[in-house]
Tab-separated table of C-alpha atoms in Angstrom:
chain	number	residue	atom	x	y	z
A	23	UNK	CA	0.000	0.000	0.000
A	24	UNK	CA	1.168	3.535	-0.723
A	25	UNK	CA	-0.716	6.391	0.895
A	26	UNK	CA	-1.499	9.376	-1.298
A	27	UNK	CA	0.716	12.194	0.013
A	28	UNK	CA	-0.954	15.135	1.727
A	29	UNK	CA	-2.314	17.649	0.833
A	30	UNK	CA	-3.759	15.824	-2.185
A	31	UNK	CA	-7.548	15.765	-2.258
A	32	UNK	CA	-10.233	14.309	-4.499
A	33	UNK	CA	-12.073	17.225	-6.140
A	34	UNK	CA	-15.884	17.322	-6.304
A	35	UNK	CA	-17.720	16.470	-9.515
A	36	UNK	CA	-18.293	20.128	-10.385
A	37	UNK	CA	-14.589	21.021	-10.308
A	38	UNK	CA	-12.985	21.840	-13.682
A	39	UNK	CA	-11.031	19.023	-15.275
A	40	UNK	CA	-9.021	18.459	-18.428
A	41	UNK	CA	-10.348	15.225	-19.903
A	42	UNK	CA	-13.000	12.515	-19.629
A	43	UNK	CA	-12.015	8.835	-19.666
A	44	UNK	CA	-14.481	6.169	-20.780
A	45	UNK	CA	-14.411	2.415	-21.472
A	46	UNK	CA	-15.983	0.929	-24.607
A	47	UNK	CA	-18.629	-1.802	-24.171
A	48	UNK	CA	-17.464	-5.201	-25.361
A	49	UNK	CA	-19.125	-8.618	-25.279
A	50	UNK	CA	-19.766	-9.650	-21.676
A	51	UNK	CA	-22.499	-11.365	-19.622
A	52	UNK	CA	-24.360	-8.118	-18.884
A	53	UNK	CA	-25.546	-7.941	-22.504
A	54	UNK	CA	-28.189	-10.541	-23.308
A	55	UNK	CA	-27.879	-10.141	-27.076
A	56	UNK	CA	-25.921	-8.486	-29.856
A	57	UNK	CA	-28.762	-5.981	-30.137
A	58	UNK	CA	-28.311	-4.930	-26.503
A	59	UNK	CA	-24.572	-4.542	-27.007
A	60	UNK	CA	-25.130	-2.449	-30.136
A	61	UNK	CA	-27.591	-0.232	-28.258
A	62	UNK	CA	-25.078	0.268	-25.444
A	63	UNK	CA	-22.376	1.224	-27.918
A	64	UNK	CA	-24.621	3.818	-29.525
A	65	UNK	CA	-25.388	5.256	-26.089
A	66	UNK	CA	-21.688	5.396	-25.124
A	67	UNK	CA	-20.892	7.074	-28.445
A	68	UNK	CA	-23.621	9.672	-27.877
A	69	UNK	CA	-22.252	10.489	-24.415
A	70	UNK	CA	-18.691	10.715	-25.721
A	71	UNK	CA	-19.812	13.006	-28.533
A	72	UNK	CA	-21.681	15.300	-26.156
A	73	UNK	CA	-18.727	15.554	-23.774
A	74	UNK	CA	-16.270	16.092	-26.639
A	75	UNK	CA	-17.977	19.382	-27.455
A	76	UNK	CA	-16.444	20.761	-24.264
A	77	UNK	CA	-13.297	18.743	-23.515
A	78	UNK	CA	-11.135	15.892	-24.848
A	79	UNK	CA	-12.396	12.328	-24.452
A	80	UNK	CA	-10.257	9.193	-24.338
A	81	UNK	CA	-12.000	5.846	-24.829
A	82	UNK	CA	-10.289	2.670	-23.638
A	83	UNK	CA	-11.163	-0.050	-26.141
A	84	UNK	CA	-10.615	-3.791	-25.942
A	85	UNK	CA	-8.310	-5.446	-28.499
A	86	UNK	CA	-10.116	-6.098	-31.762
A	87	UNK	CA	-12.814	-3.506	-31.019
A	88	UNK	CA	-10.962	-0.492	-32.413
A	89	UNK	CA	-12.493	-0.391	-35.886
A	90	UNK	CA	-16.069	-0.691	-34.672
A	91	UNK	CA	-15.495	1.892	-31.953
A	92	UNK	CA	-13.874	4.358	-34.345
A	93	UNK	CA	-16.807	4.058	-36.755
A	94	UNK	CA	-19.267	5.150	-34.064
A	95	UNK	CA	-17.077	7.597	-32.171
A	96	UNK	CA	-15.530	9.453	-35.080
A	97	UNK	CA	-12.073	11.022	-35.287
A	98	UNK	CA	-12.444	13.448	-32.381
A	99	UNK	CA	-12.399	10.788	-29.642
A	100	UNK	CA	-8.992	9.347	-28.820
A	101	UNK	CA	-8.808	5.539	-28.651
A	102	UNK	CA	-6.477	3.599	-26.365
A	103	UNK	CA	-6.349	-0.191	-26.638
A	104	UNK	CA	-6.227	-2.191	-23.406
A	105	UNK	CA	-7.827	-5.518	-22.397
A	106	UNK	CA	-11.240	-4.930	-20.787
A	107	UNK	CA	-13.913	-7.009	-19.068
A	108	UNK	CA	-16.671	-4.403	-18.695
A	109	UNK	CA	-17.325	-0.769	-19.559
A	110	UNK	CA	-17.747	1.140	-16.282
A	111	UNK	CA	-14.739	3.448	-16.180
A	112	UNK	CA	-16.138	5.308	-13.173
A	113	UNK	CA	-15.751	2.091	-11.180
A	114	UNK	CA	-12.634	0.480	-12.634
A	115	UNK	CA	-10.627	3.598	-13.412
A	116	UNK	CA	-8.394	5.532	-11.021
A	117	UNK	CA	-9.652	8.093	-8.549
A	118	UNK	CA	-7.762	11.243	-9.456
A	119	UNK	CA	-6.607	13.541	-6.670
A	120	UNK	CA	-4.762	16.840	-6.834
A	121	UNK	CA	-2.914	19.331	-4.674
A	122	UNK	CA	-4.032	22.141	-6.957
A	123	UNK	CA	-0.922	21.929	-9.125
A	124	UNK	CA	-0.152	18.289	-9.853
A	125	UNK	CA	-2.195	15.142	-10.387
A	126	UNK	CA	-2.006	11.766	-8.648
A	127	UNK	CA	-4.214	8.685	-8.810
A	128	UNK	CA	-5.621	6.145	-6.364
A	129	UNK	CA	-5.609	2.543	-7.562
A	130	UNK	CA	-8.224	0.800	-5.417
A	131	UNK	CA	-8.427	-2.980	-5.369
A	132	UNK	CA	-11.168	-4.128	-7.758
A	133	UNK	CA	-12.892	-7.523	-7.463
A	134	UNK	CA	-15.937	-7.336	-9.709
A	135	UNK	CA	-18.283	-5.442	-7.373
A	136	UNK	CA	-17.853	-7.937	-4.573
A	137	UNK	CA	-16.710	-11.018	-6.536
A	138	UNK	CA	-20.175	-11.520	-7.996
A	139	UNK	CA	-20.719	-14.672	-10.012
A	140	UNK	CA	-21.520	-12.860	-13.255
A	141	UNK	CA	-18.587	-10.456	-13.058
A	142	UNK	CA	-15.176	-10.741	-14.681
A	143	UNK	CA	-12.272	-8.615	-13.516
A	144	UNK	CA	-9.086	-10.273	-14.733
A	145	UNK	CA	-8.461	-7.255	-16.978
A	146	UNK	CA	-10.452	-4.515	-15.283
A	147	UNK	CA	-8.411	-4.806	-12.093
A	148	UNK	CA	-5.453	-3.366	-14.021
A	149	UNK	CA	-7.224	-0.476	-15.768
A	150	UNK	CA	-6.800	2.107	-13.007
A	151	UNK	CA	-3.021	1.833	-13.072
A	152	UNK	CA	-2.969	1.736	-16.881
A	153	UNK	CA	-4.958	4.974	-17.117
A	154	UNK	CA	-2.795	6.616	-14.465
A	155	UNK	CA	0.329	5.697	-16.415
A	156	UNK	CA	-1.143	7.141	-19.609
A	157	UNK	CA	-1.764	10.459	-17.852
A	158	UNK	CA	1.640	10.490	-16.203
A	159	UNK	CA	0.042	10.647	-12.750
A	160	UNK	CA	1.753	8.583	-10.033
A	161	UNK	CA	-0.556	5.788	-8.860
A	162	UNK	CA	-0.948	4.957	-5.180
A	163	UNK	CA	-2.290	1.462	-4.516
A	164	UNK	CA	-4.825	0.661	-1.814
A	165	UNK	CA	-5.741	-2.776	-0.429
A	166	UNK	CA	-9.305	-1.546	0.093
A	167	UNK	CA	-11.775	-3.038	-2.383
A	168	UNK	CA	-13.604	0.009	-3.667
A	169	UNK	CA	-14.975	1.577	-6.838
A	170	UNK	CA	-15.400	5.123	-8.071
A	171	UNK	CA	-19.182	4.894	-7.911
A	172	UNK	CA	-18.959	3.913	-4.248
A	173	UNK	CA	-17.626	7.289	-3.080
A	174	UNK	CA	-18.822	10.866	-3.429
A	175	UNK	CA	-17.058	13.940	-2.048
A	176	UNK	CA	-17.867	17.599	-1.499
A	177	UNK	CA	-14.298	18.777	-2.108
A	178	UNK	CA	-14.078	20.218	1.397
A	179	UNK	CA	-13.325	17.099	3.398
A	180	UNK	CA	-16.537	15.041	3.476
A	181	UNK	CA	-17.143	11.715	1.721
A	182	UNK	CA	-20.339	9.666	1.317
A	183	UNK	CA	-20.062	5.870	1.767
A	184	UNK	CA	-22.448	2.912	2.117
A	185	UNK	CA	-22.117	0.155	4.692
A	186	UNK	CA	-22.992	-2.627	2.253
A	187	UNK	CA	-20.105	-1.657	-0.039
A	188	UNK	CA	-16.979	-0.717	1.906
A	189	UNK	CA	-17.979	-2.815	4.945
A	190	UNK	CA	-19.480	-5.679	2.937
A	191	UNK	CA	-18.020	-9.144	3.428
A	192	UNK	CA	-17.956	-9.559	-0.352
A	193	UNK	CA	-15.418	-6.754	-0.625
A	194	UNK	CA	-13.569	-6.118	2.614
A	195	UNK	CA	-14.010	-8.944	5.133
A	196	UNK	CA	-12.476	-8.159	8.485
A	197	UNK	CA	-12.247	-4.402	7.948
A	198	UNK	CA	-13.736	-2.224	10.677
A	199	UNK	CA	-15.507	1.059	10.057
A	200	UNK	CA	-12.546	2.885	11.579
A	201	UNK	CA	-10.064	1.099	9.313
A	202	UNK	CA	-12.108	1.867	6.199
A	203	UNK	CA	-12.417	5.523	7.130
A	204	UNK	CA	-8.691	5.807	7.810
A	205	UNK	CA	-7.858	4.290	4.411
A	206	UNK	CA	-10.374	6.458	2.568
A	207	UNK	CA	-9.241	9.646	4.293
A	208	UNK	CA	-5.558	8.863	3.693
A	209	UNK	CA	-6.107	8.651	-0.065
A	210	UNK	CA	-8.869	11.191	-0.694
A	211	UNK	CA	-7.757	13.909	1.711
A	212	UNK	CA	-11.122	13.774	3.475
A	213	UNK	CA	-11.730	14.079	7.210
A	214	UNK	CA	-15.393	13.163	7.669
A	215	UNK	CA	-17.364	10.153	6.415
A	216	UNK	CA	-21.155	10.045	6.198
A	217	UNK	CA	-22.361	6.445	6.082
A	218	UNK	CA	-25.568	5.353	4.390
A	219	UNK	CA	-26.787	1.955	5.636
A	220	UNK	CA	-27.476	0.649	2.105
A	221	UNK	CA	-28.132	1.584	-1.498
A	222	UNK	CA	-31.189	1.258	-3.727
A	223	UNK	CA	-33.045	-2.049	-3.431
A	224	UNK	CA	-32.730	-2.679	-7.158
A	225	UNK	CA	-28.961	-2.429	-6.895
A	226	UNK	CA	-28.812	-5.763	-5.046
A	227	UNK	CA	-30.114	-7.836	-7.941
A	228	UNK	CA	-28.227	-9.393	-10.832
A	229	UNK	CA	-25.690	-6.961	-12.318
A	230	UNK	CA	-26.066	-4.627	-9.339
A	231	UNK	CA	-23.206	-3.105	-7.362
A	232	UNK	CA	-24.529	-4.059	-3.896
A	233	UNK	CA	-25.123	-0.489	-2.849
A	234	UNK	CA	-23.159	2.189	-4.698
A	235	UNK	CA	-23.751	5.631	-3.275
A	236	UNK	CA	-23.686	7.349	-6.682
A	237	UNK	CA	-27.216	6.171	-7.508
A	238	UNK	CA	-28.564	7.142	-4.080
A	239	UNK	CA	-27.036	10.459	-3.067
A	240	UNK	CA	-24.752	13.170	-4.428
A	241	UNK	CA	-23.374	16.472	-3.243
A	242	UNK	CA	-24.781	19.433	-5.165
A	243	UNK	CA	-22.427	21.735	-3.266
A	244	UNK	CA	-20.691	21.551	0.108
A	245	UNK	CA	-23.340	21.012	2.762
A	246	UNK	CA	-26.098	20.062	0.300
A	247	UNK	CA	-26.873	16.446	-0.636
A	248	UNK	CA	-29.390	15.373	-3.272
A	249	UNK	CA	-31.093	12.019	-2.660
């Protein structure tokens, strides 16, 4: 484990940033048919195109998927080829932190949203470090099993967490609340954790995350949470 050096802090979602990273959908168990996969790819391409109007977009694409991705994304979206299992960059990618001048990245341990039977993570567990290396940001590894969608910050020291994720036996057996908070704070530069007991009920079914906070609550600004 390498702790992110102080005073690095994870910025809130509304903070300015230079680039958006995405992961291209490839064949995997979450798509029941080729038609579903094609629909997902069109949706990802639409999002990438909308974001590209305002800032650069880099799409991580699985080997052999480059030509199909380029046809839908067009020339304005940069493609980077890396082995992938799924397409949720928010979860498998690095958590970027900054001291206001330089960038660093947190490489959480990833185990397929709690080692779920449908999930594959042989490749996705390496994506955070790969993206960090491509940006030139030093990556700091954490033994905590965590995903980007499982944390939300206000940029002023507070982080939202859910008990069924960071304290779940599927992810972090044996970790206490105090140990989780210490690890989170050490990497994100936060000082206060607000714990939700669980996520949305529908998030505990097949292909769910077992309680990600990002579909339950979000900071609109420091001191204001939307639920």
